[in-house]
Amino acid sequence: MKPTVLVTQALPPTCEKTLDERFDAHRLYRAEDRDALIERLAPSVTAIAGGKVPATLMEKLPNLKMISNFGVGYDSVDTEAARQRGIAVTNTPDVLNDAMAEITIGLMIALSRRLISADAYVRAGKWPSAAYPLQTELRGKTVGIIGLGRIGKEIAARCLAMKMRVVYFGRHRQNHQPYVYYDNLVDMARDVDWLVAITPGGKSTERLVSKEVLEALGPKGSLCNMARGSVVDEAALVEALQNGTIAGAALDVFENEPRVPEVLTGMENVVLSPHQGSATNETRSAMGDLIIANLDAFFAGEPLLTRVV
Ligand code: 8YV
C-alpha cells in the first residue's frame, strides 16, 4: 500500500506527478471541505508535502512524522510545535540560490534605471517627444546585505560583478568572508546606498528593517526586500517612500501577500514583484525534486537530505 501524503500547497507539475505515482497523495489546498478531508485521512497521514503547517493542523494528524516543506524558508511551518511532537521538517536550500541572486540584481537594476517606467514610456509612444530622464547606476555604490547566508553570498558575488562594495549584517561575523561586517543594522544602513534583505522570516527577524533603519538609510538609499514581508515594517516603509526618507524600494515580498498596499502601486520609486524569487521552471522543478527526495528518504528509513528540525 502506498503511504498517505497530505499536500498543503500547489507544487511544480513534475513533483505533483511523482507524488501521485509514489504516494497516496491528497490535496488539502484545493479541498472543498478541508475539515472533512483532514478528519477522513487523519489516522493514515504520516507525511506532508508543502508548507503552511500550523500547530493546529499537526494536532489533527496524530501520526504525522515528517513535513517536506517547499521553499528554503520554512516560516510557514510551526517548527516549535513540530519539534515538540517529534515531527521532522525538511526544506529546499541551495537549488534556488542562483535564481534568487539573479532576480535580486534584476530588481535592483529595474529600480535604479526605472526600467518598468521606461518600458511604459516607450509603449506609450512618448520617446519621440522627449528623451527619458537620466537615472542612476549600481557601480560604485555600497550594498549592505542583511543575512549573508547561502543566497546572500550569491547576491554579494553578483554585486561585486556590478562593481559595488559589499558589506553585511547578521547575527555573527563570518571569519572567512571578505566583506565588512556590521553587528548593528542602523549603523550599516547609515553607511550604505542599498539595503538588500535576504534573511529568514519568523519572529526573530520581525520588522528588523524598522523606521529607524529606514531613516538611517536616508534619502539617497534604496531597499530591496527578497526575504519575507515580515522582515520590513511595511507601514514605516510606505511612509518613508512617501516622505522621501528613502529613495526607493524593490520588493518581491509583502506583509500580507498576495495583497499589496494599494498606495505602493501608484509610486514611481517602487518596483513590485509577486514573490517570484525562485519562480523559474528550472529552480522550481529542482525544489520539487528535493521535496520528493526527502519524502523518499523518510519512507525508506534513511537520513533526510535537508533536515531543519
Ligand atoms: C517560494 C521561498 O516561493 O524558498 C522560499 O523560501 O520564498 C520561495 O521559494 C515559497 O516557499 C513557496 O511556498
PDB file of C-alpha atoms and ligand atoms in Angstrom:
ATOM      1  CA  MET A   1       0.000   0.000   0.000  1.00  0.00           C
ATOM      2  CA  LYS A   2       1.266   3.490  -0.846  1.00  0.00           C
ATOM      3  CA  PRO A   3       1.895   5.813   2.102  1.00  0.00           C
ATOM      4  CA  THR A   4      -0.595   8.665   2.545  1.00  0.00           C
ATOM      5  CA  VAL A   5       0.802  12.135   1.965  1.00  0.00           C
ATOM      6  CA  LEU A   6      -1.128  15.336   2.509  1.00  0.00           C
ATOM      7  CA  VAL A   7      -0.232  18.084   0.018  1.00  0.00           C
ATOM      8  CA  THR A   8      -0.712  21.540   1.524  1.00  0.00           C
ATOM      9  CA  GLN A   9       0.108  23.773  -1.441  1.00  0.00           C
ATOM     10  CA  ALA A  10       0.327  23.588  -5.223  1.00  0.00           C
ATOM     11  CA  LEU A  11       3.700  22.121  -6.211  1.00  0.00           C
ATOM     12  CA  PRO A  12       5.571  22.041  -9.536  1.00  0.00           C
ATOM     13  CA  PRO A  13       3.928  19.733 -12.138  1.00  0.00           C
ATOM     14  CA  THR A  14       6.708  17.108 -12.134  1.00  0.00           C
ATOM     15  CA  CYS A  15       6.577  16.979  -8.349  1.00  0.00           C
ATOM     16  CA  GLU A  16       2.772  16.646  -8.340  1.00  0.00           C
ATOM     17  CA  LYS A  17       3.049  13.812 -10.861  1.00  0.00           C
ATOM     18  CA  THR A  18       5.664  11.924  -8.830  1.00  0.00           C
ATOM     19  CA  LEU A  19       3.602  12.408  -5.680  1.00  0.00           C
ATOM     20  CA  ASP A  20       0.704  10.626  -7.382  1.00  0.00           C
ATOM     21  CA  GLU A  21       2.937   7.831  -8.680  1.00  0.00           C
ATOM     22  CA  ARG A  22       4.689   7.040  -5.394  1.00  0.00           C
ATOM     23  CA  PHE A  23       2.170   8.021  -2.740  1.00  0.00           C
ATOM     24  CA  ASP A  24      -1.489   8.158  -1.931  1.00  0.00           C
ATOM     25  CA  ALA A  25      -1.449  11.943  -2.273  1.00  0.00           C
ATOM     26  CA  HIS A  26      -4.356  14.165  -1.212  1.00  0.00           C
ATOM     27  CA  ARG A  27      -4.571  17.889  -1.965  1.00  0.00           C
ATOM     28  CA  LEU A  28      -5.621  19.825   1.092  1.00  0.00           C
ATOM     29  CA  TYR A  29      -5.099  23.152  -0.639  1.00  0.00           C
ATOM     30  CA  ARG A  30      -7.900  22.528  -3.113  1.00  0.00           C
ATOM     31  CA  ALA A  31     -10.247  20.511  -0.925  1.00  0.00           C
ATOM     32  CA  GLU A  32     -13.779  21.869  -0.834  1.00  0.00           C
ATOM     33  CA  ASP A  33     -14.191  20.750   2.749  1.00  0.00           C
ATOM     34  CA  ARG A  34     -10.757  20.852   4.385  1.00  0.00           C
ATOM     35  CA  ASP A  35     -12.001  19.689   7.788  1.00  0.00           C
ATOM     36  CA  ALA A  36     -13.767  16.670   6.301  1.00  0.00           C
ATOM     37  CA  LEU A  37     -10.641  15.673   4.338  1.00  0.00           C
ATOM     38  CA  ILE A  38      -8.433  16.042   7.397  1.00  0.00           C
ATOM     39  CA  GLU A  39     -10.834  14.029   9.522  1.00  0.00           C
ATOM     40  CA  ARG A  40     -11.055  11.248   6.966  1.00  0.00           C
ATOM     41  CA  LEU A  41      -7.286  10.984   6.447  1.00  0.00           C
ATOM     42  CA  ALA A  42      -6.111  11.831   9.960  1.00  0.00           C
ATOM     43  CA  PRO A  43      -5.042   8.329  11.090  1.00  0.00           C
ATOM     44  CA  SER A  44      -3.169   7.496   7.883  1.00  0.00           C
ATOM     45  CA  VAL A  45      -1.233  10.711   7.175  1.00  0.00           C
ATOM     46  CA  THR A  46       2.433  10.293   8.119  1.00  0.00           C
ATOM     47  CA  ALA A  47       3.917  12.977   5.874  1.00  0.00           C
ATOM     48  CA  ILE A  48       3.058  16.384   4.450  1.00  0.00           C
ATOM     49  CA  ALA A  49       4.376  17.802   1.181  1.00  0.00           C
ATOM     50  CA  GLY A  50       4.400  21.614   1.230  1.00  0.00           C
ATOM     51  CA  GLY A  51       4.380  24.412   3.783  1.00  0.00           C
ATOM     52  CA  LYS A  52       1.625  26.288   5.631  1.00  0.00           C
ATOM     53  CA  VAL A  53       1.500  23.863   8.529  1.00  0.00           C
ATOM     54  CA  PRO A  54       0.329  25.480  11.776  1.00  0.00           C
ATOM     55  CA  ALA A  55       0.293  23.648  15.116  1.00  0.00           C
ATOM     56  CA  THR A  56      -3.497  23.259  14.780  1.00  0.00           C
ATOM     57  CA  LEU A  57      -3.031  21.083  11.682  1.00  0.00           C
ATOM     58  CA  MET A  58      -0.335  18.973  13.372  1.00  0.00           C
ATOM     59  CA  GLU A  59      -2.707  18.401  16.304  1.00  0.00           C
ATOM     60  CA  LYS A  60      -5.281  16.871  13.969  1.00  0.00           C
ATOM     61  CA  LEU A  61      -2.790  14.415  12.444  1.00  0.00           C
ATOM     62  CA  PRO A  62      -1.684  12.101  15.275  1.00  0.00           C
ATOM     63  CA  ASN A  63       0.630  10.007  13.092  1.00  0.00           C
ATOM     64  CA  LEU A  64       2.324  12.849  11.251  1.00  0.00           C
ATOM     65  CA  LYS A  65       6.091  12.278  11.363  1.00  0.00           C
ATOM     66  CA  MET A  66       7.511  14.416   8.604  1.00  0.00           C
ATOM     67  CA  ILE A  67       6.924  17.707   6.746  1.00  0.00           C
ATOM     68  CA  SER A  68       8.692  18.141   3.412  1.00  0.00           C
ATOM     69  CA  ASN A  69       8.453  21.929   3.109  1.00  0.00           C
ATOM     70  CA  PHE A  70       8.512  23.653  -0.272  1.00  0.00           C
ATOM     71  CA  GLY A  71      10.999  26.525  -0.036  1.00  0.00           C
ATOM     72  CA  VAL A  72      14.230  27.279   1.728  1.00  0.00           C
ATOM     73  CA  GLY A  73      12.237  29.434   4.125  1.00  0.00           C
ATOM     74  CA  TYR A  74      10.089  27.389   6.487  1.00  0.00           C
ATOM     75  CA  ASP A  75       8.464  30.167   8.482  1.00  0.00           C
ATOM     76  CA  SER A  76       5.003  28.962   7.425  1.00  0.00           C
ATOM     77  CA  VAL A  77       5.610  25.752   9.391  1.00  0.00           C
ATOM     78  CA  ASP A  78       5.332  25.953  13.179  1.00  0.00           C
ATOM     79  CA  THR A  79       8.752  24.442  13.826  1.00  0.00           C
ATOM     80  CA  GLU A  80       8.452  24.720  17.597  1.00  0.00           C
ATOM     81  CA  ALA A  81       5.277  22.625  17.545  1.00  0.00           C
ATOM     82  CA  ALA A  82       6.968  20.170  15.163  1.00  0.00           C
ATOM     83  CA  ARG A  83       9.971  19.838  17.487  1.00  0.00           C
ATOM     84  CA  GLN A  84       7.721  19.180  20.473  1.00  0.00           C
ATOM     85  CA  ARG A  85       5.831  16.498  18.584  1.00  0.00           C
ATOM     86  CA  GLY A  86       8.936  14.849  17.163  1.00  0.00           C
ATOM     87  CA  ILE A  87       7.943  15.748  13.610  1.00  0.00           C
ATOM     88  CA  ALA A  88      10.903  16.154  11.240  1.00  0.00           C
ATOM     89  CA  VAL A  89      10.926  19.159   8.878  1.00  0.00           C
ATOM     90  CA  THR A  90      12.958  19.497   5.686  1.00  0.00           C
ATOM     91  CA  ASN A  91      13.381  22.466   3.331  1.00  0.00           C
ATOM     92  CA  THR A  92      14.746  23.089  -0.180  1.00  0.00           C
ATOM     93  CA  PRO A  93      18.038  25.012   0.184  1.00  0.00           C
ATOM     94  CA  ASP A  94      20.801  25.701  -2.349  1.00  0.00           C
ATOM     95  CA  VAL A  95      18.921  24.776  -5.526  1.00  0.00           C
ATOM     96  CA  LEU A  96      17.364  28.255  -5.570  1.00  0.00           C
ATOM     97  CA  ASN A  97      20.444  30.357  -4.738  1.00  0.00           C
ATOM     98  CA  ASP A  98      21.236  31.393  -8.291  1.00  0.00           C
ATOM     99  CA  ALA A  99      17.661  32.183  -9.314  1.00  0.00           C
ATOM    100  CA  MET A 100      17.267  34.302  -6.186  1.00  0.00           C
ATOM    101  CA  ALA A 101      20.521  36.162  -6.767  1.00  0.00           C
ATOM    102  CA  GLU A 102      19.724  36.797 -10.427  1.00  0.00           C
ATOM    103  CA  ILE A 103      16.367  38.372  -9.741  1.00  0.00           C
ATOM    104  CA  THR A 104      17.772  40.442  -6.891  1.00  0.00           C
ATOM    105  CA  ILE A 105      20.195  42.131  -9.258  1.00  0.00           C
ATOM    106  CA  GLY A 106      17.388  42.374 -11.824  1.00  0.00           C
ATOM    107  CA  LEU A 107      15.122  44.196  -9.401  1.00  0.00           C
ATOM    108  CA  MET A 108      17.916  46.481  -8.265  1.00  0.00           C
ATOM    109  CA  ILE A 109      18.667  47.492 -11.847  1.00  0.00           C
ATOM    110  CA  ALA A 110      14.943  47.788 -12.595  1.00  0.00           C
ATOM    111  CA  LEU A 111      14.670  50.302  -9.760  1.00  0.00           C
ATOM    112  CA  SER A 112      17.867  52.252 -10.308  1.00  0.00           C
ATOM    113  CA  ARG A 113      17.279  52.607 -14.060  1.00  0.00           C
ATOM    114  CA  ARG A 114      13.478  52.842 -13.770  1.00  0.00           C
ATOM    115  CA  LEU A 115      13.166  50.006 -16.304  1.00  0.00           C
ATOM    116  CA  ILE A 116       9.490  49.376 -15.709  1.00  0.00           C
ATOM    117  CA  SER A 117       8.516  53.024 -16.254  1.00  0.00           C
ATOM    118  CA  ALA A 118      10.936  53.194 -19.191  1.00  0.00           C
ATOM    119  CA  ASP A 119       9.161  50.305 -20.872  1.00  0.00           C
ATOM    120  CA  ALA A 120       5.804  52.007 -20.295  1.00  0.00           C
ATOM    121  CA  TYR A 121       7.289  55.229 -21.687  1.00  0.00           C
ATOM    122  CA  VAL A 122       8.257  53.588 -24.970  1.00  0.00           C
ATOM    123  CA  ARG A 123       4.971  51.699 -25.251  1.00  0.00           C
ATOM    124  CA  ALA A 124       3.022  54.916 -24.686  1.00  0.00           C
ATOM    125  CA  GLY A 125       4.825  56.492 -27.665  1.00  0.00           C
ATOM    126  CA  LYS A 126       6.438  59.203 -25.526  1.00  0.00           C
ATOM    127  CA  TRP A 127      10.033  58.678 -26.676  1.00  0.00           C
ATOM    128  CA  PRO A 128       9.832  60.749 -29.914  1.00  0.00           C
ATOM    129  CA  SER A 129       8.711  63.793 -27.914  1.00  0.00           C
ATOM    130  CA  ALA A 130      11.380  63.731 -25.205  1.00  0.00           C
ATOM    131  CA  ALA A 131      14.335  61.684 -24.028  1.00  0.00           C
ATOM    132  CA  TYR A 132      13.754  59.533 -20.965  1.00  0.00           C
ATOM    133  CA  PRO A 133      15.159  61.123 -17.765  1.00  0.00           C
ATOM    134  CA  LEU A 134      18.666  60.133 -16.669  1.00  0.00           C
ATOM    135  CA  GLN A 135      18.856  57.531 -13.922  1.00  0.00           C
ATOM    136  CA  THR A 136      21.493  56.109 -11.565  1.00  0.00           C
ATOM    137  CA  GLU A 137      23.661  53.011 -11.706  1.00  0.00           C
ATOM    138  CA  LEU A 138      24.797  50.354  -9.252  1.00  0.00           C
ATOM    139  CA  ARG A 139      28.507  50.743  -9.995  1.00  0.00           C
ATOM    140  CA  GLY A 140      30.461  52.320  -7.181  1.00  0.00           C
ATOM    141  CA  LYS A 141      27.618  52.068  -4.677  1.00  0.00           C
ATOM    142  CA  THR A 142      27.756  50.196  -1.386  1.00  0.00           C
ATOM    143  CA  VAL A 143      25.270  47.411  -0.756  1.00  0.00           C
ATOM    144  CA  GLY A 144      24.534  46.162   2.744  1.00  0.00           C
ATOM    145  CA  ILE A 145      23.262  42.598   2.767  1.00  0.00           C
ATOM    146  CA  ILE A 146      21.005  41.660   5.649  1.00  0.00           C
ATOM    147  CA  GLY A 147      21.678  37.944   6.060  1.00  0.00           C
ATOM    148  CA  LEU A 148      24.840  36.682   4.377  1.00  0.00           C
ATOM    149  CA  GLY A 149      23.660  33.099   4.075  1.00  0.00           C
ATOM    150  CA  ARG A 150      23.813  30.877   1.025  1.00  0.00           C
ATOM    151  CA  ILE A 151      21.649  33.181  -1.095  1.00  0.00           C
ATOM    152  CA  GLY A 152      23.195  36.306   0.418  1.00  0.00           C
ATOM    153  CA  LYS A 153      26.642  35.150  -0.698  1.00  0.00           C
ATOM    154  CA  GLU A 154      25.446  34.634  -4.282  1.00  0.00           C
ATOM    155  CA  ILE A 155      23.911  38.116  -4.244  1.00  0.00           C
ATOM    156  CA  ALA A 156      27.190  39.502  -2.885  1.00  0.00           C
ATOM    157  CA  ALA A 157      29.166  37.851  -5.696  1.00  0.00           C
ATOM    158  CA  ARG A 158      26.872  39.397  -8.289  1.00  0.00           C
ATOM    159  CA  CYS A 159      27.028  42.805  -6.620  1.00  0.00           C
ATOM    160  CA  LEU A 160      30.828  42.620  -6.906  1.00  0.00           C
ATOM    161  CA  ALA A 161      30.355  41.931 -10.613  1.00  0.00           C
ATOM    162  CA  MET A 162      28.319  45.157 -10.725  1.00  0.00           C
ATOM    163  CA  LYS A 163      31.406  46.856  -9.216  1.00  0.00           C
ATOM    164  CA  MET A 164      29.630  47.552  -5.962  1.00  0.00           C
ATOM    165  CA  ARG A 165      31.187  47.452  -2.492  1.00  0.00           C
ATOM    166  CA  VAL A 166      29.619  44.778  -0.294  1.00  0.00           C
ATOM    167  CA  VAL A 167      29.106  44.859   3.480  1.00  0.00           C
ATOM    168  CA  TYR A 168      26.786  42.739   5.601  1.00  0.00           C
ATOM    169  CA  PHE A 169      24.761  42.487   8.784  1.00  0.00           C
ATOM    170  CA  GLY A 170      23.917  39.261  10.569  1.00  0.00           C
ATOM    171  CA  ARG A 171      23.936  37.602  13.951  1.00  0.00           C
ATOM    172  CA  HIS A 172      27.595  36.660  13.655  1.00  0.00           C
ATOM    173  CA  ARG A 173      30.710  37.823  11.887  1.00  0.00           C
ATOM    174  CA  GLN A 174      31.776  35.220   9.307  1.00  0.00           C
ATOM    175  CA  ASN A 175      35.521  34.974   9.555  1.00  0.00           C
ATOM    176  CA  HIS A 176      36.207  33.773   6.057  1.00  0.00           C
ATOM    177  CA  GLN A 177      34.132  36.384   4.264  1.00  0.00           C
ATOM    178  CA  PRO A 178      35.960  39.281   2.616  1.00  0.00           C
ATOM    179  CA  TYR A 179      33.209  41.812   3.371  1.00  0.00           C
ATOM    180  CA  VAL A 180      32.998  44.323   6.229  1.00  0.00           C
ATOM    181  CA  TYR A 181      30.667  43.109   8.994  1.00  0.00           C
ATOM    182  CA  TYR A 182      28.226  45.218  10.996  1.00  0.00           C
ATOM    183  CA  ASP A 183      26.651  43.964  14.196  1.00  0.00           C
ATOM    184  CA  ASN A 184      24.260  46.909  14.178  1.00  0.00           C
ATOM    185  CA  LEU A 185      21.763  47.325  11.372  1.00  0.00           C
ATOM    186  CA  VAL A 186      21.198  51.067  11.901  1.00  0.00           C
ATOM    187  CA  ASP A 187      24.937  51.662  11.599  1.00  0.00           C
ATOM    188  CA  MET A 188      25.097  49.622   8.411  1.00  0.00           C
ATOM    189  CA  ALA A 189      22.049  51.391   6.945  1.00  0.00           C
ATOM    190  CA  ARG A 190      23.723  54.735   7.552  1.00  0.00           C
ATOM    191  CA  ASP A 191      26.804  53.638   5.591  1.00  0.00           C
ATOM    192  CA  VAL A 192      25.188  52.069   2.504  1.00  0.00           C
ATOM    193  CA  ASP A 193      23.356  53.091  -0.678  1.00  0.00           C
ATOM    194  CA  TRP A 194      21.412  49.846  -0.877  1.00  0.00           C
ATOM    195  CA  LEU A 195      19.979  47.523   1.717  1.00  0.00           C
ATOM    196  CA  VAL A 196      19.178  44.016   0.492  1.00  0.00           C
ATOM    197  CA  ALA A 197      17.174  41.859   2.897  1.00  0.00           C
ATOM    198  CA  ILE A 198      17.656  38.100   2.424  1.00  0.00           C
ATOM    199  CA  THR A 199      17.344  36.829   5.960  1.00  0.00           C
ATOM    200  CA  PRO A 200      14.933  34.116   7.151  1.00  0.00           C
ATOM    201  CA  GLY A 201      11.471  35.260   8.230  1.00  0.00           C
ATOM    202  CA  GLY A 202       9.819  34.429  11.539  1.00  0.00           C
ATOM    203  CA  LYS A 203       9.733  36.021  14.972  1.00  0.00           C
ATOM    204  CA  SER A 204      13.458  36.703  15.300  1.00  0.00           C
ATOM    205  CA  THR A 205      13.593  38.975  12.251  1.00  0.00           C
ATOM    206  CA  GLU A 206      10.158  40.590  12.521  1.00  0.00           C
ATOM    207  CA  ARG A 207      10.301  44.265  11.441  1.00  0.00           C
ATOM    208  CA  LEU A 208      14.088  44.189  11.525  1.00  0.00           C
ATOM    209  CA  VAL A 209      14.006  46.906   8.870  1.00  0.00           C
ATOM    210  CA  SER A 210      12.346  49.444  11.130  1.00  0.00           C
ATOM    211  CA  LYS A 211      11.526  53.134  10.843  1.00  0.00           C
ATOM    212  CA  GLU A 212      14.898  53.867  12.437  1.00  0.00           C
ATOM    213  CA  VAL A 213      16.743  51.701   9.905  1.00  0.00           C
ATOM    214  CA  LEU A 214      14.938  53.413   7.020  1.00  0.00           C
ATOM    215  CA  GLU A 215      15.820  56.840   8.419  1.00  0.00           C
ATOM    216  CA  ALA A 216      19.451  55.758   8.647  1.00  0.00           C
ATOM    217  CA  LEU A 217      19.342  54.514   5.029  1.00  0.00           C
ATOM    218  CA  GLY A 218      18.424  58.050   4.054  1.00  0.00           C
ATOM    219  CA  PRO A 219      17.078  59.946   1.039  1.00  0.00           C
ATOM    220  CA  LYS A 220      19.615  58.507  -1.393  1.00  0.00           C
ATOM    221  CA  GLY A 221      19.242  54.930  -0.162  1.00  0.00           C
ATOM    222  CA  SER A 222      17.152  52.119  -1.608  1.00  0.00           C
ATOM    223  CA  LEU A 223      15.753  48.939  -0.127  1.00  0.00           C
ATOM    224  CA  CYS A 224      15.427  45.598  -1.885  1.00  0.00           C
ATOM    225  CA  ASN A 225      13.416  43.017   0.053  1.00  0.00           C
ATOM    226  CA  MET A 226      13.890  39.430  -1.112  1.00  0.00           C
ATOM    227  CA  ALA A 227      13.319  37.867   2.304  1.00  0.00           C
ATOM    228  CA  ARG A 228       9.842  37.969   3.789  1.00  0.00           C
ATOM    229  CA  GLY A 229       7.334  40.802   4.138  1.00  0.00           C
ATOM    230  CA  SER A 230       7.564  40.358   7.902  1.00  0.00           C
ATOM    231  CA  VAL A 231      11.216  41.468   7.904  1.00  0.00           C
ATOM    232  CA  VAL A 232      10.235  45.056   6.998  1.00  0.00           C
ATOM    233  CA  ASP A 233       7.942  47.405   8.898  1.00  0.00           C
ATOM    234  CA  GLU A 234       5.691  47.920   5.879  1.00  0.00           C
ATOM    235  CA  ALA A 235       3.779  50.902   7.287  1.00  0.00           C
ATOM    236  CA  ALA A 236       7.065  52.641   8.058  1.00  0.00           C
ATOM    237  CA  LEU A 237       8.331  51.762   4.572  1.00  0.00           C
ATOM    238  CA  VAL A 238       5.261  53.264   2.868  1.00  0.00           C
ATOM    239  CA  GLU A 239       5.720  56.424   4.917  1.00  0.00           C
ATOM    240  CA  ALA A 240       9.449  56.569   4.144  1.00  0.00           C
ATOM    241  CA  LEU A 241       8.726  56.246   0.412  1.00  0.00           C
ATOM    242  CA  GLN A 242       6.016  58.904   0.547  1.00  0.00           C
ATOM    243  CA  ASN A 243       8.161  61.374   2.506  1.00  0.00           C
ATOM    244  CA  GLY A 244      11.395  60.852   0.614  1.00  0.00           C
ATOM    245  CA  THR A 245      13.014  59.446   3.752  1.00  0.00           C
ATOM    246  CA  ILE A 246      14.466  56.822   1.379  1.00  0.00           C
ATOM    247  CA  ALA A 247      14.862  56.980  -2.399  1.00  0.00           C
ATOM    248  CA  GLY A 248      13.071  53.829  -3.475  1.00  0.00           C
ATOM    249  CA  ALA A 249      12.257  50.186  -2.942  1.00  0.00           C
ATOM    250  CA  ALA A 250      12.302  46.994  -4.990  1.00  0.00           C
ATOM    251  CA  LEU A 251      10.030  44.487  -3.295  1.00  0.00           C
ATOM    252  CA  ASP A 252       9.487  40.810  -4.005  1.00  0.00           C
ATOM    253  CA  VAL A 253       7.669  40.089  -0.750  1.00  0.00           C
ATOM    254  CA  PHE A 254       4.956  41.796   1.297  1.00  0.00           C
ATOM    255  CA  GLU A 255       3.463  41.627   4.760  1.00  0.00           C
ATOM    256  CA  ASN A 256       0.022  40.402   3.628  1.00  0.00           C
ATOM    257  CA  GLU A 257       0.873  38.987   0.220  1.00  0.00           C
ATOM    258  CA  PRO A 258      -0.590  38.410  -2.268  1.00  0.00           C
ATOM    259  CA  ARG A 259      -2.237  41.619  -1.114  1.00  0.00           C
ATOM    260  CA  VAL A 260      -0.004  44.639  -1.689  1.00  0.00           C
ATOM    261  CA  PRO A 261      -0.729  48.045  -0.105  1.00  0.00           C
ATOM    262  CA  GLU A 262      -2.553  49.951  -2.831  1.00  0.00           C
ATOM    263  CA  VAL A 263      -0.579  53.084  -2.168  1.00  0.00           C
ATOM    264  CA  LEU A 264       2.593  51.318  -3.367  1.00  0.00           C
ATOM    265  CA  THR A 265       1.083  50.647  -6.796  1.00  0.00           C
ATOM    266  CA  GLY A 266       0.919  54.355  -7.505  1.00  0.00           C
ATOM    267  CA  MET A 267       4.527  55.099  -6.574  1.00  0.00           C
ATOM    268  CA  GLU A 268       7.095  55.828  -9.250  1.00  0.00           C
ATOM    269  CA  ASN A 269      10.045  54.992  -6.975  1.00  0.00           C
ATOM    270  CA  VAL A 270       8.923  51.420  -6.333  1.00  0.00           C
ATOM    271  CA  VAL A 271       9.320  48.159  -8.281  1.00  0.00           C
ATOM    272  CA  LEU A 272       6.840  45.447  -7.325  1.00  0.00           C
ATOM    273  CA  SER A 273       7.364  41.745  -7.890  1.00  0.00           C
ATOM    274  CA  PRO A 274       4.913  38.946  -6.947  1.00  0.00           C
ATOM    275  CA  HIS A 275       7.156  36.818  -4.670  1.00  0.00           C
ATOM    276  CA  GLN A 276       8.882  35.212  -7.599  1.00  0.00           C
ATOM    277  CA  GLY A 277      12.463  34.965  -6.330  1.00  0.00           C
ATOM    278  CA  SER A 278      12.728  31.253  -7.018  1.00  0.00           C
ATOM    279  CA  ALA A 279       9.978  31.115  -9.624  1.00  0.00           C
ATOM    280  CA  THR A 280      11.745  29.752 -12.686  1.00  0.00           C
ATOM    281  CA  ASN A 281      10.961  26.423 -14.337  1.00  0.00           C
ATOM    282  CA  GLU A 282      14.463  25.134 -13.631  1.00  0.00           C
ATOM    283  CA  THR A 283      14.569  26.089  -9.967  1.00  0.00           C
ATOM    284  CA  ARG A 284      11.009  25.183  -9.063  1.00  0.00           C
ATOM    285  CA  SER A 285      11.494  21.789 -10.641  1.00  0.00           C
ATOM    286  CA  ALA A 286      14.726  21.270  -8.637  1.00  0.00           C
ATOM    287  CA  MET A 287      12.884  22.325  -5.466  1.00  0.00           C
ATOM    288  CA  GLY A 288      10.159  19.794  -6.299  1.00  0.00           C
ATOM    289  CA  ASP A 289      12.791  17.067  -6.773  1.00  0.00           C
ATOM    290  CA  LEU A 290      14.153  17.822  -3.324  1.00  0.00           C
ATOM    291  CA  ILE A 291      10.679  17.573  -1.791  1.00  0.00           C
ATOM    292  CA  ILE A 292      10.351  14.102  -3.293  1.00  0.00           C
ATOM    293  CA  ALA A 293      13.907  13.051  -2.365  1.00  0.00           C
ATOM    294  CA  ASN A 294      13.221  13.938   1.267  1.00  0.00           C
ATOM    295  CA  LEU A 295       9.923  12.018   1.254  1.00  0.00           C
ATOM    296  CA  ASP A 296      11.624   9.007  -0.359  1.00  0.00           C
ATOM    297  CA  ALA A 297      14.378   9.075   2.264  1.00  0.00           C
ATOM    298  CA  PHE A 298      11.798   9.315   5.032  1.00  0.00           C
ATOM    299  CA  PHE A 299       9.757   6.349   3.820  1.00  0.00           C
ATOM    300  CA  ALA A 300      12.938   4.316   3.214  1.00  0.00           C
ATOM    301  CA  GLY A 301      14.024   4.994   6.797  1.00  0.00           C
ATOM    302  CA  GLU A 302      17.144   6.803   5.561  1.00  0.00           C
ATOM    303  CA  PRO A 303      18.604  10.102   6.794  1.00  0.00           C
ATOM    304  CA  LEU A 304      16.701  13.101   5.429  1.00  0.00           C
ATOM    305  CA  LEU A 305      18.646  15.169   2.908  1.00  0.00           C
ATOM    306  CA  THR A 306      17.945  18.677   4.113  1.00  0.00           C
ATOM    307  CA  ARG A 307      16.538  18.456   7.602  1.00  0.00           C
ATOM    308  CA  VAL A 308      15.975  21.632   9.598  1.00  0.00           C
ATOM    309  CA  VAL A 309      14.035  20.165  12.551  1.00  0.00           C
TER     310      VAL A 309
HETATM  311  C1  8YV B   1       8.715  30.031  -2.505  1.00  0.00           C
HETATM  312  C2  8YV B   1      10.512  30.999  -0.970  1.00  0.00           C
HETATM  313  O1  8YV B   1       8.031  30.984  -3.256  1.00  0.00           O
HETATM  314  O2  8YV B   1      12.116  29.296  -0.794  1.00  0.00           O
HETATM  315  C3  8YV B   1      11.484  30.160  -0.228  1.00  0.00           C
HETATM  316  O3  8YV B   1      11.647  30.397   0.978  1.00  0.00           O
HETATM  317  O4  8YV B   1      10.123  32.011  -0.532  1.00  0.00           O
HETATM  318  C4  8YV B   1      10.071  30.598  -2.310  1.00  0.00           C
HETATM  319  O5  8YV B   1      10.983  29.823  -2.960  1.00  0.00           O
HETATM  320  C5  8YV B   1       7.843  29.707  -1.385  1.00  0.00           C
HETATM  321  O6  8YV B   1       8.475  28.954  -0.416  1.00  0.00           O
HETATM  322  C6  8YV B   1       6.644  28.991  -1.942  1.00  0.00           C
HETATM  323  O7  8YV B   1       5.871  28.484  -0.959  1.00  0.00           O
END
